[in-house]
Amino acid sequence: MKIKSLIGIAIISFCSANLNAQTPKSYTSSEILLQIKKLNVLGSVLYVAAHPDDENTRLLAYLANEKLYRTGYLSLTRGDGGQNLIGDEQGVDLGLIRTQELLAARRVDGAEQFFSRAFDFGFSKSPEEAMRIWNHDKILSDVVWVIRKFKPDVIITRFPTTGEGGHGHHTASAILAGEAFDAAADPTKFPEQLKYVSVWQAKRLLWNTFNFGGNNTQRDDQLKLDCGDYNAILGKSYGEIAAASRSMHKSQGFGVPGQRGSILEYFKTIKGAAPVNDLMDGINISWNRTANDEPLYIAGTIKSDIEKIITNYSAANPEKSVADLVKLYGVVDKVEDSYWREQKQAEIKKIIENCSGLFMEAVANTQYAVQGDSLKVTLTVNNRSGANILSADAQIDTTYVIFDQLRKNTNAVKTYTWFIEPDAKLTQPYWLESQKEKGSFNVDDQLKIGKAENDPLSVTFSMMIEGKEFVFTKPVVYKYTDPVKGELYQPVNIITPAFVGSAPSLVLFNIAVKNQTKNINFIVQANKVIADSIKLAYNKNYTTITASNLYSTFTKGEKKIFTVPVSNVGLANNDAVLVNGIFTAKKIKEKQLLGQRKISYDHIPDIIYNHVDPARLVNLDLKTEGNYAGYIPGAGDKIPEALEQMGYKVVTLKESDMTPNNLRQFDVIVTGVRTYNTNEWMNNVYDVLMKYVKEGGVLFTQYNTSNQIGPVRAKIAPYPFTISRNRITDEEAKVNFLIPEHKALNHPNKITAKDFDGWIQERSIYNAENVDTAYRKILSMKDPGENEQEGSLIIANYGKGRFVYTGLVFFRELPAGVPGAYRLFANLIANKRVKYVK
């Protein structure tokens, strides 16, 4: 960007945003010194695995902060198919959470984050299945793309190709890394990428061997690195940094303690030249690696200039280094190697900003920028150290807003009212803009592939520093003060003028009741004044039906609820249709209104995205026995909503509610997923629950885990059994009835093989094993090539009642409206408070 006179310009651009939900990062003098030291290191390492939390955070921290390499982590998936320990989000929503948790982890350990388009469809027992569902060539092209862009000297996989990693996704990540190691250097492979990048041959591919889960793959003849060093500049060991990074994976319950002392990491060579002493053996990581493109003296000058800056650096007055850093920026501009020139100039620019204490901020007056409405933006610049920085202008659209002279440690503030065009691009994670496949997201823009998230809605500040123009890009943020948490920052999102949501999201009809009618509430929220009025219709099975003939005006922020009767007329047995809201305004042609989904947790920024928010109507043959259900929350699921649709009154129970007299009123008590992992108080109420069962109640227990991540903290059942890690990942696996005459399969609904049609993601997880003879094993099933498993559903009579433990994934199937899952679930919780006959 060229400018007239000695001023700078700030340009605001449209993009979607996801920022840290904390005060923006500032850097101490010691951290700045480490950044300067890194300028003399021109080496890069890419770590490759399958999921968020697969990465070795200790190694990443060591490579980024001790060896000072450019370090990246490529996670093939966003972890969409995992479990959630902090809420009820599943699928895409969980992937959005885990994406932000990975970015939070990288802010701690100093590495960069990348993703492929692979969707985590759940546990896979073979790499062949994983790559078939993902689309092998599609995901291989993504790995090749990241390698060609990142240009790693060394690639490291977390897992081997031989299966010791356990999960099929793990093994597939190693296979794809090996194939991409060669393909990235081959111009005949994915040549369409060469419009933007060049081929790249990494020096070597290594496997970071491990010793966990009873599987020791480390050997004495492997390359070893001690990654437990103490970094005096940062004041932490890499084991401590790694613990803070890994503890960002809160949805997976991966909080870990810091480690101190020597910790060896081991590496086996898979491809390329084997290292003897160091990961970078045979690789020139000095400025001399750029000497093929320009005279050697330039590389030598850069090296000596950086060393001089380090020698003269003042921790008390880092701004004294700004002049030399600006000169260094100009020298680096002469380097012909565009990759390292651009990388190092970006690093130098950031160091100049940090040394000078330059503060730049763009704050909106709301978290939401509404299409067709105005947004007030406050721009602030502060030259806190009094460095040689001249005044700045701000250009918003075509308007220039001129700041006063930048005085030392004085806020220069200007505001601008910014009109958001009616067709401005909505905030939406780029991988959710198009309909996904079963195993992958669809992204048409090649330049977005691999990125962790969208570029933010941003402001670009430009100013003259020591006589040279520099441009800094900062996100537009919404800032507010919480009386407990203090000052908080959130991303600004571009949204539609109105949202429509539906409640409930699932409506069950009983096929035995003809012309059955239930109500759906369409909640319409106006995000701006809608003076030209709107009306609402809805789309049922591709037929538009008017919900309200009257137009309705809205004030800004106003919500109105349209209650709409819907029926099962025209719905066949086990039929399911979607009901969507339709928006009509007098000045706007008819269109489908989008809903907005917001996910909020303290450790990550708010996640907001647009989606069609339909209600699902399901017509099924469902009989129930019982009316009153108690629910004990666990990690989070949507079972209470399912119970309500089945006709139950549901009461959420806490520890103080667990008394014999109180529990006697319930026909059934259902525990949420991982209830015994997440609530230590369950051990205190074991006797009360067993008394409840003995007196005729039904205790229905969903899966729990029994491992180092989420140990069972209490006794669960009247008779012993253990919880395994066994699971059935094939959602279409044949289900065998071990006791066809058992009431669980016959009363009040006759269960057949068809009731297992249409299940999603998997059949069961964390099945029971080593069960006492008091239990009856009801079902068996298996994944391809394996033996039958009989622990997905066990039932025992106890006194007048019964106890049920199941690994069957009702927490996935019921919210998805799978008819057979509802019928089986109804049988398992059916209770007339009489003895359940075997």
Short mmCIF file of N, CA and C in Angstrom, two decimals, residues 119 218 291 369 498 556 612 630 675 698 725 773 814 826:
data_model
loop_
_atom_site.label_atom_id
_atom_site.label_comp_id
_atom_site.label_asym_id
_atom_site.label_seq_id
_atom_site.Cartn_x
_atom_site.Cartn_y
_atom_site.Cartn_z
N PHE A 119 -13.77 -35.44 8.07
CA PHE A 119 -14.75 -35.36 9.15
C PHE A 119 -14.55 -36.55 10.07
N GLN A 218 9.13 -47.67 21.80
CA GLN A 218 10.42 -47.00 21.85
C GLN A 218 11.56 -48.03 21.91
N ALA A 291 21.20 -18.61 0.31
CA ALA A 291 22.31 -18.06 -0.48
C ALA A 291 22.31 -18.54 -1.92
N ALA A 369 -22.88 -7.63 13.83
CA ALA A 369 -23.03 -6.67 12.75
C ALA A 369 -24.15 -7.19 11.85
N ALA A 498 -32.87 -11.22 10.68
CA ALA A 498 -33.76 -11.95 11.59
C ALA A 498 -33.36 -13.41 11.61
N LYS A 556 -35.92 -3.65 17.13
CA LYS A 556 -34.62 -4.31 17.16
C LYS A 556 -34.49 -5.15 18.43
N VAL A 612 -29.81 -23.90 9.05
CA VAL A 612 -31.24 -24.12 8.96
C VAL A 612 -31.66 -24.86 10.22
N GLY A 630 -36.92 -39.61 36.53
CA GLY A 630 -35.86 -38.80 37.10
C GLY A 630 -34.63 -38.89 36.22
N THR A 675 -22.20 -40.12 33.86
CA THR A 675 -22.62 -39.59 35.16
C THR A 675 -21.68 -40.02 36.27
N VAL A 698 -36.77 -48.67 38.21
CA VAL A 698 -35.86 -49.04 37.12
C VAL A 698 -34.73 -48.00 37.09
N ARG A 725 -13.33 -51.05 27.01
CA ARG A 725 -13.24 -50.07 25.92
C ARG A 725 -13.78 -50.65 24.62
N THR A 773 -23.39 -63.47 36.94
CA THR A 773 -24.42 -64.34 36.37
C THR A 773 -25.82 -63.82 36.60
N LEU A 814 -31.41 -41.00 19.81
CA LEU A 814 -32.68 -40.36 20.17
C LEU A 814 -32.77 -38.93 19.65
N ALA A 826 -37.93 -47.34 25.00
CA ALA A 826 -39.20 -47.40 25.72
C ALA A 826 -39.34 -48.72 26.46
#
